[in-house]
Structure formats: structure tokens, C-alpha cells
Amino acid sequence: MSMSKLSPSFLIATATAATATVATATVAYCSSTRPSPSAPHAGPHCPPIESNFMEKLRKKSYLHYASSSSPSTSVQGVPSKLRVITVDLPEFTRTISEKCTVDPSVIFPDGVVKTSVKRSEKGAKGAKGAKGAKAWAKSLKNCGNFIEILETSIENMEGEEAYKEEISIRLNGSLPKFTSSMSQGSRLNKWIFGTVYSYRKPVQDGENVPQAVVADGNVLEKKEGSLLLLSSACKSAGIPLIVINDPRTKWHNRDRNNAEEEETFEEELFNAGRKCRERVKGDVVKRALRIKE
């Protein structure tokens, strides 16, 4: 039977099964367990996300079953790059097979908008004031030519209103580009919609939308409501959220500076990399095949 006669539903099921098989093989080859006295023959400690991950995915034959294009050309529904947002987790770049470097040309300035905050100084407790909001996005890292990591942070952020809005705008693809910085909204928008930033209509599945969010639960736990906010925003945008050191699990509180705990942290970090790869691949393949229906 020719590929062109197979239904998209059948191909989605086949691709999902293939993804699971590949994921199992990846785990066996790129073990996150380092050799130790208890496991002297542990597998190689290699990064689970290949720097050309999206490029390889674009060449899968089952994504070209109804197309005359060659496997090397673009496929509708498959992004040109893997784009991930990390939250207070700079170590995530260790899960990628190629070195990641900060792009100095991309800047995310603080103080773009003013936001109301509560002052805690003596004699002014409970009073409100205005302060420049800190940007949620901090830096952009390029890992080769096909992976972009947008590093963000909720530590020391003032003005809950502003960073809630930035999270929603970035996850929903309401900026011109994935790497765009925030800009101040109009007075009319603030008056009618109560928004402080400028944004546009959300663009689903565009090149400005992240494919996954990976966060450090230890940091999120320090700022009340942050984990709930992030998980709700990701769910609303249809983006997978992967949390390491998850405060909702029993063994989340680990000290990265403790040598005995470092291996455990590395295992969880690499497991997060594998989960990210698997979830993104599954979502992208299903989306691409449904577009062809």
C-alpha cells in the first residue's frame, strides 16, 4: 500500500508508537546514570536532546506521505527550530548535545512598564507605590542552529500583574517573534482591557510559540502561587510543562551543592530533557499530520 493511501489517523497512531520506541532506545543509549560502585557498567552520560532534533523530525517519511516535497524541505506544522522556555533552570542546557551560548544581540530590559507594588518599609507598610516591572525573560541561548532556549526567572520579581501578563503573552505567541522583548501598551488598552504590555492576537503553532516549558520547582515554591500560575498558563496555551524538584512530590528538596545529591539532580535533569523531547515530538507529529487531513 502506498503512503499516499494511508489515513492521517492511522499515521498518527503509527508515529506515536514509533516515538515511544525511539524514546525507549534513547533512554537505553543515553543513560542518565553515571558509573558508580553500585552500577559499574552504567551507560554513557550523554545529552538526550540532539542539537538537530527538529531537523531530523522534519525529514521523517510519514510526514511527507501526502506531499510531493522531498524530506529535506519544510513541512507545514513542524517548526524550523526547537524553542523551549526555562524558568530558573540554567542547567537545562546540559541536556542538549551542542554547546549553548548567550545571544548578546537579544536584550530583555527591565522597567518597560510601571506596576503597582506594596511597600514594606517601616512606616509605609501596606501602602502602594509604582515601580518599574522586571522582565520575566532574562536571556536567549542558541544551541547550534536549530535550538533556542529562552531563560526566564521569577526570583526577585516585583509587580505580579506585569509578570502574569508577560507569561501569558509569551506562551500564547502574542509577540512578533519568540525572541521579542516586551513593549509598553497604550493607555486605551490599559483602560479597556487592564493590560500594561503591548501584544497582538495569539498565533497558534507559529514560529514565535515555545514548544515546551521546563522549570525548577524549588524556586517556584519560594514565590507563592507561581507554580499554579505557570501550570495554568501552560495548560491554557496547550504547552507541556515539565517541573524538576517538583514540590508536589516527596523528594523535591535537594541541595545542588551537596556532592552526594548531585547525581540525583543530574538524573532528574536528564529525565526532564527526555520528557521534553518526547512531548514535543509527539505534539509536533500529531499537529503536522492533522494539518494534512
PDB file of C-alpha atoms in Angstrom:
ATOM      1  CA  MET A   1       0.000   0.000   0.000  1.00  0.00           C
ATOM      2  CA  SER A   2       1.367   3.434  -0.901  1.00  0.00           C
ATOM      3  CA  MET A   3       1.921   6.080   1.770  1.00  0.00           C
ATOM      4  CA  SER A   4      -0.499   8.420  -0.009  1.00  0.00           C
ATOM      5  CA  LYS A   5      -3.414   5.956   0.586  1.00  0.00           C
ATOM      6  CA  LEU A   6      -2.912   5.714   4.344  1.00  0.00           C
ATOM      7  CA  SER A   7      -5.233   7.779   6.529  1.00  0.00           C
ATOM      8  CA  PRO A   8      -3.851  10.537   8.761  1.00  0.00           C
ATOM      9  CA  SER A   9      -5.423   8.821  11.823  1.00  0.00           C
ATOM     10  CA  PHE A  10      -3.526   5.601  11.081  1.00  0.00           C
ATOM     11  CA  LEU A  11      -0.294   7.534  10.591  1.00  0.00           C
ATOM     12  CA  ILE A  12      -0.756   9.443  13.853  1.00  0.00           C
ATOM     13  CA  ALA A  13      -1.131   6.154  15.749  1.00  0.00           C
ATOM     14  CA  THR A  14       1.898   4.684  13.960  1.00  0.00           C
ATOM     15  CA  ALA A  15       4.004   7.774  14.579  1.00  0.00           C
ATOM     16  CA  THR A  16       3.042   7.784  18.273  1.00  0.00           C
ATOM     17  CA  ALA A  17       4.130   4.155  18.615  1.00  0.00           C
ATOM     18  CA  ALA A  18       7.367   4.921  16.782  1.00  0.00           C
ATOM     19  CA  THR A  19       8.000   7.839  19.137  1.00  0.00           C
ATOM     20  CA  ALA A  20       7.663   5.542  22.150  1.00  0.00           C
ATOM     21  CA  THR A  21      10.063   3.021  20.591  1.00  0.00           C
ATOM     22  CA  VAL A  22      12.647   5.679  19.790  1.00  0.00           C
ATOM     23  CA  ALA A  23      12.293   7.143  23.288  1.00  0.00           C
ATOM     24  CA  THR A  24      12.982   3.735  24.838  1.00  0.00           C
ATOM     25  CA  ALA A  25      16.055   3.293  22.678  1.00  0.00           C
ATOM     26  CA  THR A  26      17.249   6.774  23.591  1.00  0.00           C
ATOM     27  CA  VAL A  27      16.953   6.036  27.292  1.00  0.00           C
ATOM     28  CA  ALA A  28      18.950   2.835  26.854  1.00  0.00           C
ATOM     29  CA  TYR A  29      21.691   4.565  24.898  1.00  0.00           C
ATOM     30  CA  CYS A  30      21.835   7.890  26.758  1.00  0.00           C
ATOM     31  CA  SER A  31      21.618   6.681  30.313  1.00  0.00           C
ATOM     32  CA  SER A  32      21.477   9.393  32.961  1.00  0.00           C
ATOM     33  CA  THR A  33      23.221   7.121  35.448  1.00  0.00           C
ATOM     34  CA  ARG A  34      26.928   7.649  35.904  1.00  0.00           C
ATOM     35  CA  PRO A  35      29.225   4.683  36.643  1.00  0.00           C
ATOM     36  CA  SER A  36      29.438   4.062  40.402  1.00  0.00           C
ATOM     37  CA  PRO A  37      30.380   1.204  42.786  1.00  0.00           C
ATOM     38  CA  SER A  38      26.760   0.085  42.801  1.00  0.00           C
ATOM     39  CA  ALA A  39      26.441   0.357  38.999  1.00  0.00           C
ATOM     40  CA  PRO A  40      29.918  -0.012  37.460  1.00  0.00           C
ATOM     41  CA  HIS A  41      28.567  -0.712  33.978  1.00  0.00           C
ATOM     42  CA  ALA A  42      26.183   2.215  33.705  1.00  0.00           C
ATOM     43  CA  GLY A  43      25.578   3.588  30.214  1.00  0.00           C
ATOM     44  CA  PRO A  44      27.159   6.736  28.723  1.00  0.00           C
ATOM     45  CA  HIS A  45      26.083  10.029  30.275  1.00  0.00           C
ATOM     46  CA  CYS A  46      25.068  11.745  27.054  1.00  0.00           C
ATOM     47  CA  PRO A  47      22.559  14.577  26.467  1.00  0.00           C
ATOM     48  CA  PRO A  48      19.081  13.337  25.455  1.00  0.00           C
ATOM     49  CA  ILE A  49      18.260  16.232  23.098  1.00  0.00           C
ATOM     50  CA  GLU A  50      20.160  16.290  19.794  1.00  0.00           C
ATOM     51  CA  SER A  51      21.015  19.764  18.511  1.00  0.00           C
ATOM     52  CA  ASN A  52      19.442  18.839  15.132  1.00  0.00           C
ATOM     53  CA  PHE A  53      16.345  17.302  16.729  1.00  0.00           C
ATOM     54  CA  MET A  54      13.798  19.362  14.790  1.00  0.00           C
ATOM     55  CA  GLU A  55      15.735  18.999  11.533  1.00  0.00           C
ATOM     56  CA  LYS A  56      15.677  15.190  11.872  1.00  0.00           C
ATOM     57  CA  LEU A  57      11.978  15.244  12.721  1.00  0.00           C
ATOM     58  CA  ARG A  58      11.222  17.272   9.609  1.00  0.00           C
ATOM     59  CA  LYS A  59      12.758  14.529   7.447  1.00  0.00           C
ATOM     60  CA  LYS A  60      10.536  11.717   8.770  1.00  0.00           C
ATOM     61  CA  SER A  61       8.939   9.921   5.835  1.00  0.00           C
ATOM     62  CA  TYR A  62       5.494   9.687   7.450  1.00  0.00           C
ATOM     63  CA  LEU A  63       5.256  13.494   7.424  1.00  0.00           C
ATOM     64  CA  HIS A  64       5.590  13.515   3.623  1.00  0.00           C
ATOM     65  CA  TYR A  65       3.033  10.831   2.805  1.00  0.00           C
ATOM     66  CA  ALA A  66       0.690  13.267   1.037  1.00  0.00           C
ATOM     67  CA  SER A  67       3.286  15.669  -0.209  1.00  0.00           C
ATOM     68  CA  SER A  68       5.469  15.741  -3.285  1.00  0.00           C
ATOM     69  CA  SER A  69       8.169  17.630  -1.375  1.00  0.00           C
ATOM     70  CA  SER A  70      11.431  15.929  -0.560  1.00  0.00           C
ATOM     71  CA  PRO A  71      12.236  15.062   3.092  1.00  0.00           C
ATOM     72  CA  SER A  72      14.729  17.913   3.260  1.00  0.00           C
ATOM     73  CA  THR A  73      12.163  20.667   2.636  1.00  0.00           C
ATOM     74  CA  SER A  74       9.945  22.318   5.231  1.00  0.00           C
ATOM     75  CA  VAL A  75       6.835  20.564   6.464  1.00  0.00           C
ATOM     76  CA  GLN A  76       3.734  22.503   7.477  1.00  0.00           C
ATOM     77  CA  GLY A  77       3.222  22.203  11.225  1.00  0.00           C
ATOM     78  CA  VAL A  78       6.878  21.410  12.001  1.00  0.00           C
ATOM     79  CA  PRO A  79       8.744  24.436  13.425  1.00  0.00           C
ATOM     80  CA  SER A  80      12.139  25.333  12.000  1.00  0.00           C
ATOM     81  CA  LYS A  81      13.646  25.252  15.499  1.00  0.00           C
ATOM     82  CA  LEU A  82      13.074  23.674  18.901  1.00  0.00           C
ATOM     83  CA  ARG A  83      12.099  26.536  21.201  1.00  0.00           C
ATOM     84  CA  VAL A  84      12.000  25.967  24.957  1.00  0.00           C
ATOM     85  CA  ILE A  85      11.370  28.350  27.847  1.00  0.00           C
ATOM     86  CA  THR A  86      13.209  27.544  31.073  1.00  0.00           C
ATOM     87  CA  VAL A  87      12.262  29.015  34.446  1.00  0.00           C
ATOM     88  CA  ASP A  88      15.165  29.459  36.889  1.00  0.00           C
ATOM     89  CA  LEU A  89      16.869  26.397  35.417  1.00  0.00           C
ATOM     90  CA  PRO A  90      20.089  27.378  33.591  1.00  0.00           C
ATOM     91  CA  GLU A  91      21.343  23.791  33.943  1.00  0.00           C
ATOM     92  CA  PHE A  92      18.823  22.615  31.320  1.00  0.00           C
ATOM     93  CA  THR A  93      21.325  23.399  28.569  1.00  0.00           C
ATOM     94  CA  ARG A  94      23.329  20.364  29.774  1.00  0.00           C
ATOM     95  CA  THR A  95      20.611  18.145  28.263  1.00  0.00           C
ATOM     96  CA  ILE A  96      21.439  19.392  24.739  1.00  0.00           C
ATOM     97  CA  SER A  97      24.149  17.767  22.641  1.00  0.00           C
ATOM     98  CA  GLU A  98      25.689  21.033  21.446  1.00  0.00           C
ATOM     99  CA  LYS A  99      27.134  23.893  23.488  1.00  0.00           C
ATOM    100  CA  CYS A 100      24.679  26.704  24.160  1.00  0.00           C
ATOM    101  CA  THR A 101      25.791  30.327  24.091  1.00  0.00           C
ATOM    102  CA  VAL A 102      24.070  33.551  25.107  1.00  0.00           C
ATOM    103  CA  ASP A 103      22.997  35.744  22.189  1.00  0.00           C
ATOM    104  CA  PRO A 104      24.265  39.241  23.140  1.00  0.00           C
ATOM    105  CA  SER A 105      22.127  40.887  20.449  1.00  0.00           C
ATOM    106  CA  VAL A 106      18.879  39.912  22.218  1.00  0.00           C
ATOM    107  CA  ILE A 107      18.120  42.044  25.282  1.00  0.00           C
ATOM    108  CA  PHE A 108      15.137  41.965  27.624  1.00  0.00           C
ATOM    109  CA  PRO A 109      15.127  45.284  29.510  1.00  0.00           C
ATOM    110  CA  ASP A 110      13.511  45.834  32.909  1.00  0.00           C
ATOM    111  CA  GLY A 111      11.265  48.795  33.660  1.00  0.00           C
ATOM    112  CA  VAL A 112       9.374  48.820  30.354  1.00  0.00           C
ATOM    113  CA  VAL A 113       6.166  49.441  32.321  1.00  0.00           C
ATOM    114  CA  LYS A 114       5.320  50.679  35.786  1.00  0.00           C
ATOM    115  CA  THR A 115       3.455  48.344  38.062  1.00  0.00           C
ATOM    116  CA  SER A 116       1.867  48.811  41.461  1.00  0.00           C
ATOM    117  CA  VAL A 117       3.679  47.146  44.371  1.00  0.00           C
ATOM    118  CA  LYS A 118       3.223  47.036  48.121  1.00  0.00           C
ATOM    119  CA  ARG A 119       5.839  48.868  50.102  1.00  0.00           C
ATOM    120  CA  SER A 120       7.131  47.118  53.206  1.00  0.00           C
ATOM    121  CA  GLU A 121       9.311  49.918  54.604  1.00  0.00           C
ATOM    122  CA  LYS A 122       8.781  50.936  58.196  1.00  0.00           C
ATOM    123  CA  GLY A 123       6.001  53.472  58.459  1.00  0.00           C
ATOM    124  CA  ALA A 124       4.620  52.649  54.993  1.00  0.00           C
ATOM    125  CA  LYS A 125       3.537  49.050  55.418  1.00  0.00           C
ATOM    126  CA  GLY A 126       0.621  48.206  53.189  1.00  0.00           C
ATOM    127  CA  ALA A 127       0.921  51.364  51.153  1.00  0.00           C
ATOM    128  CA  LYS A 128       1.104  51.066  47.401  1.00  0.00           C
ATOM    129  CA  GLY A 129       3.607  52.616  45.059  1.00  0.00           C
ATOM    130  CA  ALA A 130       4.755  52.392  41.440  1.00  0.00           C
ATOM    131  CA  LYS A 131       7.923  50.628  40.369  1.00  0.00           C
ATOM    132  CA  GLY A 132       9.456  49.542  37.084  1.00  0.00           C
ATOM    133  CA  ALA A 133       8.441  45.933  36.417  1.00  0.00           C
ATOM    134  CA  LYS A 134      11.229  43.412  35.947  1.00  0.00           C
ATOM    135  CA  ALA A 135      11.162  41.346  32.770  1.00  0.00           C
ATOM    136  CA  TRP A 136      10.313  37.661  33.108  1.00  0.00           C
ATOM    137  CA  ALA A 137      12.632  36.827  30.186  1.00  0.00           C
ATOM    138  CA  LYS A 138      16.332  37.254  31.026  1.00  0.00           C
ATOM    139  CA  SER A 139      18.430  35.893  28.155  1.00  0.00           C
ATOM    140  CA  LEU A 140      18.354  33.906  24.929  1.00  0.00           C
ATOM    141  CA  LYS A 141      20.705  30.989  24.324  1.00  0.00           C
ATOM    142  CA  ASN A 142      21.363  29.415  20.934  1.00  0.00           C
ATOM    143  CA  CYS A 143      22.327  25.750  20.899  1.00  0.00           C
ATOM    144  CA  GLY A 144      23.615  25.217  17.377  1.00  0.00           C
ATOM    145  CA  ASN A 145      21.363  26.361  14.539  1.00  0.00           C
ATOM    146  CA  PHE A 146      18.127  24.628  15.489  1.00  0.00           C
ATOM    147  CA  ILE A 147      17.511  25.170  19.221  1.00  0.00           C
ATOM    148  CA  GLU A 148      16.618  28.351  21.114  1.00  0.00           C
ATOM    149  CA  ILE A 149      16.382  28.468  24.903  1.00  0.00           C
ATOM    150  CA  LEU A 150      14.625  31.476  26.429  1.00  0.00           C
ATOM    151  CA  GLU A 151      15.780  31.718  30.034  1.00  0.00           C
ATOM    152  CA  THR A 152      13.331  33.341  32.445  1.00  0.00           C
ATOM    153  CA  SER A 153      13.157  33.931  36.188  1.00  0.00           C
ATOM    154  CA  ILE A 154      10.539  34.677  38.826  1.00  0.00           C
ATOM    155  CA  GLU A 155      13.069  35.409  41.559  1.00  0.00           C
ATOM    156  CA  ASN A 156      13.012  38.951  42.935  1.00  0.00           C
ATOM    157  CA  MET A 157      10.194  39.952  40.608  1.00  0.00           C
ATOM    158  CA  GLU A 158       8.007  42.861  41.630  1.00  0.00           C
ATOM    159  CA  GLY A 159       4.522  43.515  40.343  1.00  0.00           C
ATOM    160  CA  GLU A 160       2.593  40.277  39.978  1.00  0.00           C
ATOM    161  CA  GLU A 161       0.273  41.887  37.435  1.00  0.00           C
ATOM    162  CA  ALA A 162       3.099  42.510  34.960  1.00  0.00           C
ATOM    163  CA  TYR A 163       4.808  39.126  35.042  1.00  0.00           C
ATOM    164  CA  LYS A 164       1.487  37.287  34.890  1.00  0.00           C
ATOM    165  CA  GLU A 165       0.775  39.204  31.718  1.00  0.00           C
ATOM    166  CA  GLU A 166       4.208  38.564  30.193  1.00  0.00           C
ATOM    167  CA  ILE A 167       3.906  34.817  30.871  1.00  0.00           C
ATOM    168  CA  SER A 168       0.533  34.673  29.126  1.00  0.00           C
ATOM    169  CA  ILE A 169       1.696  36.780  26.159  1.00  0.00           C
ATOM    170  CA  ARG A 170       4.815  34.697  25.541  1.00  0.00           C
ATOM    171  CA  LEU A 171       3.128  31.311  25.909  1.00  0.00           C
ATOM    172  CA  ASN A 172       0.305  32.268  23.547  1.00  0.00           C
ATOM    173  CA  GLY A 173       2.586  33.576  20.794  1.00  0.00           C
ATOM    174  CA  SER A 174       1.281  37.134  21.087  1.00  0.00           C
ATOM    175  CA  LEU A 175       4.653  38.702  20.246  1.00  0.00           C
ATOM    176  CA  PRO A 176       6.128  39.218  16.759  1.00  0.00           C
ATOM    177  CA  LYS A 177       8.949  36.747  17.482  1.00  0.00           C
ATOM    178  CA  PHE A 178       9.910  34.191  20.119  1.00  0.00           C
ATOM    179  CA  THR A 179      12.861  36.444  20.962  1.00  0.00           C
ATOM    180  CA  SER A 180      10.928  39.726  21.114  1.00  0.00           C
ATOM    181  CA  SER A 181      11.206  41.928  24.189  1.00  0.00           C
ATOM    182  CA  MET A 182       8.118  43.421  25.815  1.00  0.00           C
ATOM    183  CA  SER A 183       6.862  46.898  24.938  1.00  0.00           C
ATOM    184  CA  GLN A 184       4.505  49.242  26.726  1.00  0.00           C
ATOM    185  CA  GLY A 185       0.846  49.072  25.818  1.00  0.00           C
ATOM    186  CA  SER A 186      -1.379  52.018  25.009  1.00  0.00           C
ATOM    187  CA  ARG A 187      -3.408  53.880  27.590  1.00  0.00           C
ATOM    188  CA  LEU A 188      -6.533  52.771  25.763  1.00  0.00           C
ATOM    189  CA  ASN A 189      -5.601  49.091  26.187  1.00  0.00           C
ATOM    190  CA  LYS A 190      -4.957  49.623  29.872  1.00  0.00           C
ATOM    191  CA  TRP A 191      -8.241  51.452  30.297  1.00  0.00           C
ATOM    192  CA  ILE A 192     -10.369  48.941  28.347  1.00  0.00           C
ATOM    193  CA  PHE A 193      -8.581  45.622  28.938  1.00  0.00           C
ATOM    194  CA  GLY A 194      -6.472  46.385  32.010  1.00  0.00           C
ATOM    195  CA  THR A 195      -3.262  45.318  30.233  1.00  0.00           C
ATOM    196  CA  VAL A 196       0.101  47.054  30.680  1.00  0.00           C
ATOM    197  CA  TYR A 197       2.017  45.463  27.780  1.00  0.00           C
ATOM    198  CA  SER A 198       1.523  45.694  24.054  1.00  0.00           C
ATOM    199  CA  TYR A 199       0.569  42.442  22.344  1.00  0.00           C
ATOM    200  CA  ARG A 200      -1.157  41.098  19.268  1.00  0.00           C
ATOM    201  CA  LYS A 201      -3.696  38.384  18.543  1.00  0.00           C
ATOM    202  CA  PRO A 202      -2.341  34.947  19.607  1.00  0.00           C
ATOM    203  CA  VAL A 203      -0.787  32.907  16.793  1.00  0.00           C
ATOM    204  CA  GLN A 204      -1.135  29.173  17.301  1.00  0.00           C
ATOM    205  CA  ASP A 205       1.691  26.887  16.140  1.00  0.00           C
ATOM    206  CA  GLY A 206       3.746  29.794  14.847  1.00  0.00           C
ATOM    207  CA  GLU A 207       7.498  30.316  14.934  1.00  0.00           C
ATOM    208  CA  ASN A 208       7.022  32.627  17.928  1.00  0.00           C
ATOM    209  CA  VAL A 209       5.451  29.946  20.164  1.00  0.00           C
ATOM    210  CA  PRO A 210       7.510  27.803  22.578  1.00  0.00           C
ATOM    211  CA  GLN A 211       7.098  24.037  22.287  1.00  0.00           C
ATOM    212  CA  ALA A 212       7.747  23.341  25.989  1.00  0.00           C
ATOM    213  CA  VAL A 213       8.409  24.975  29.367  1.00  0.00           C
ATOM    214  CA  VAL A 214      10.848  23.441  31.868  1.00  0.00           C
ATOM    215  CA  ALA A 215      11.006  24.856  35.401  1.00  0.00           C
ATOM    216  CA  ASP A 216      12.761  24.395  38.740  1.00  0.00           C
ATOM    217  CA  GLY A 217      10.123  23.680  41.373  1.00  0.00           C
ATOM    218  CA  ASN A 218      12.432  24.662  44.230  1.00  0.00           C
ATOM    219  CA  VAL A 219      12.431  28.277  43.022  1.00  0.00           C
ATOM    220  CA  LEU A 220       8.734  28.332  42.131  1.00  0.00           C
ATOM    221  CA  GLU A 221       7.906  27.156  45.635  1.00  0.00           C
ATOM    222  CA  LYS A 222       9.561  30.231  47.140  1.00  0.00           C
ATOM    223  CA  LYS A 223       7.131  32.588  45.407  1.00  0.00           C
ATOM    224  CA  GLU A 224       3.622  31.741  46.492  1.00  0.00           C
ATOM    225  CA  GLY A 225       1.258  30.887  43.667  1.00  0.00           C
ATOM    226  CA  SER A 226       3.965  30.786  40.963  1.00  0.00           C
ATOM    227  CA  LEU A 227       3.668  27.070  40.213  1.00  0.00           C
ATOM    228  CA  LEU A 228      -0.114  27.278  39.975  1.00  0.00           C
ATOM    229  CA  LEU A 229       0.152  30.354  37.748  1.00  0.00           C
ATOM    230  CA  LEU A 230       2.679  28.716  35.421  1.00  0.00           C
ATOM    231  CA  SER A 231       0.834  25.386  35.193  1.00  0.00           C
ATOM    232  CA  SER A 232      -2.473  27.155  34.475  1.00  0.00           C
ATOM    233  CA  ALA A 233      -0.886  29.353  31.797  1.00  0.00           C
ATOM    234  CA  CYS A 234       0.760  26.355  30.104  1.00  0.00           C
ATOM    235  CA  LYS A 235      -2.458  24.354  30.187  1.00  0.00           C
ATOM    236  CA  SER A 236      -4.406  27.251  28.685  1.00  0.00           C
ATOM    237  CA  ALA A 237      -1.822  27.643  25.892  1.00  0.00           C
ATOM    238  CA  GLY A 238      -1.586  23.885  25.266  1.00  0.00           C
ATOM    239  CA  ILE A 239       2.148  23.784  26.044  1.00  0.00           C
ATOM    240  CA  PRO A 240       3.691  20.948  28.095  1.00  0.00           C
ATOM    241  CA  LEU A 241       5.159  21.979  31.462  1.00  0.00           C
ATOM    242  CA  ILE A 242       7.955  19.857  32.925  1.00  0.00           C
ATOM    243  CA  VAL A 243       8.965  20.561  36.533  1.00  0.00           C
ATOM    244  CA  ILE A 244      12.054  19.171  38.220  1.00  0.00           C
ATOM    245  CA  ASN A 245      12.376  19.331  42.016  1.00  0.00           C
ATOM    246  CA  ASP A 246       8.593  19.356  41.931  1.00  0.00           C
ATOM    247  CA  PRO A 247       7.275  20.481  45.346  1.00  0.00           C
ATOM    248  CA  ARG A 248       4.222  18.322  44.734  1.00  0.00           C
ATOM    249  CA  THR A 249       6.387  15.207  45.090  1.00  0.00           C
ATOM    250  CA  LYS A 250       8.085  13.849  48.213  1.00  0.00           C
ATOM    251  CA  TRP A 251      11.751  14.093  47.229  1.00  0.00           C
ATOM    252  CA  HIS A 252      11.946  17.561  45.712  1.00  0.00           C
ATOM    253  CA  ASN A 253      14.089  19.385  48.268  1.00  0.00           C
ATOM    254  CA  ARG A 254      17.682  18.738  47.158  1.00  0.00           C
ATOM    255  CA  ASP A 255      20.879  20.655  47.662  1.00  0.00           C
ATOM    256  CA  ARG A 256      22.763  21.093  44.355  1.00  0.00           C
ATOM    257  CA  ASN A 257      25.930  21.945  46.306  1.00  0.00           C
ATOM    258  CA  ASN A 258      25.884  18.581  48.066  1.00  0.00           C
ATOM    259  CA  ALA A 259      28.080  16.152  46.065  1.00  0.00           C
ATOM    260  CA  GLU A 260      26.001  13.173  47.198  1.00  0.00           C
ATOM    261  CA  GLU A 261      22.857  14.778  45.794  1.00  0.00           C
ATOM    262  CA  GLU A 262      24.419  15.958  42.513  1.00  0.00           C
ATOM    263  CA  GLU A 263      23.941  12.645  40.739  1.00  0.00           C
ATOM    264  CA  THR A 264      20.281  12.574  41.731  1.00  0.00           C
ATOM    265  CA  PHE A 265      19.798  16.091  40.395  1.00  0.00           C
ATOM    266  CA  GLU A 266      21.548  15.118  37.137  1.00  0.00           C
ATOM    267  CA  GLU A 267      19.228  12.133  36.743  1.00  0.00           C
ATOM    268  CA  GLU A 268      16.153  14.305  37.196  1.00  0.00           C
ATOM    269  CA  LEU A 269      17.572  16.954  34.872  1.00  0.00           C
ATOM    270  CA  PHE A 270      18.229  14.431  32.097  1.00  0.00           C
ATOM    271  CA  ASN A 271      14.840  12.824  32.653  1.00  0.00           C
ATOM    272  CA  ALA A 272      13.335  16.281  32.114  1.00  0.00           C
ATOM    273  CA  GLY A 273      15.294  16.539  28.850  1.00  0.00           C
ATOM    274  CA  ARG A 274      13.908  13.204  27.676  1.00  0.00           C
ATOM    275  CA  LYS A 275      10.360  14.152  28.650  1.00  0.00           C
ATOM    276  CA  CYS A 276      10.727  17.440  26.796  1.00  0.00           C
ATOM    277  CA  ARG A 277      11.962  15.676  23.666  1.00  0.00           C
ATOM    278  CA  GLU A 278       9.193  13.061  23.755  1.00  0.00           C
ATOM    279  CA  ARG A 279       6.358  15.505  24.418  1.00  0.00           C
ATOM    280  CA  VAL A 280       7.497  17.950  21.751  1.00  0.00           C
ATOM    281  CA  LYS A 281       7.952  15.218  19.157  1.00  0.00           C
ATOM    282  CA  GLY A 282       4.533  13.726  19.859  1.00  0.00           C
ATOM    283  CA  ASP A 283       2.771  17.111  19.732  1.00  0.00           C
ATOM    284  CA  VAL A 284       4.547  18.253  16.553  1.00  0.00           C
ATOM    285  CA  VAL A 285       3.929  14.992  14.673  1.00  0.00           C
ATOM    286  CA  LYS A 286       0.223  14.922  15.570  1.00  0.00           C
ATOM    287  CA  ARG A 287      -0.195  18.554  14.562  1.00  0.00           C
ATOM    288  CA  ALA A 288       1.619  18.111  11.264  1.00  0.00           C
ATOM    289  CA  LEU A 289      -0.434  15.062  10.304  1.00  0.00           C
ATOM    290  CA  ARG A 290      -3.728  16.678  11.245  1.00  0.00           C
ATOM    291  CA  ILE A 291      -2.914  19.650   9.005  1.00  0.00           C
ATOM    292  CA  LYS A 292      -2.794  17.201   6.086  1.00  0.00           C
ATOM    293  CA  GLU A 293      -6.269  15.821   6.806  1.00  0.00           C
TER     294      GLU A 293
END
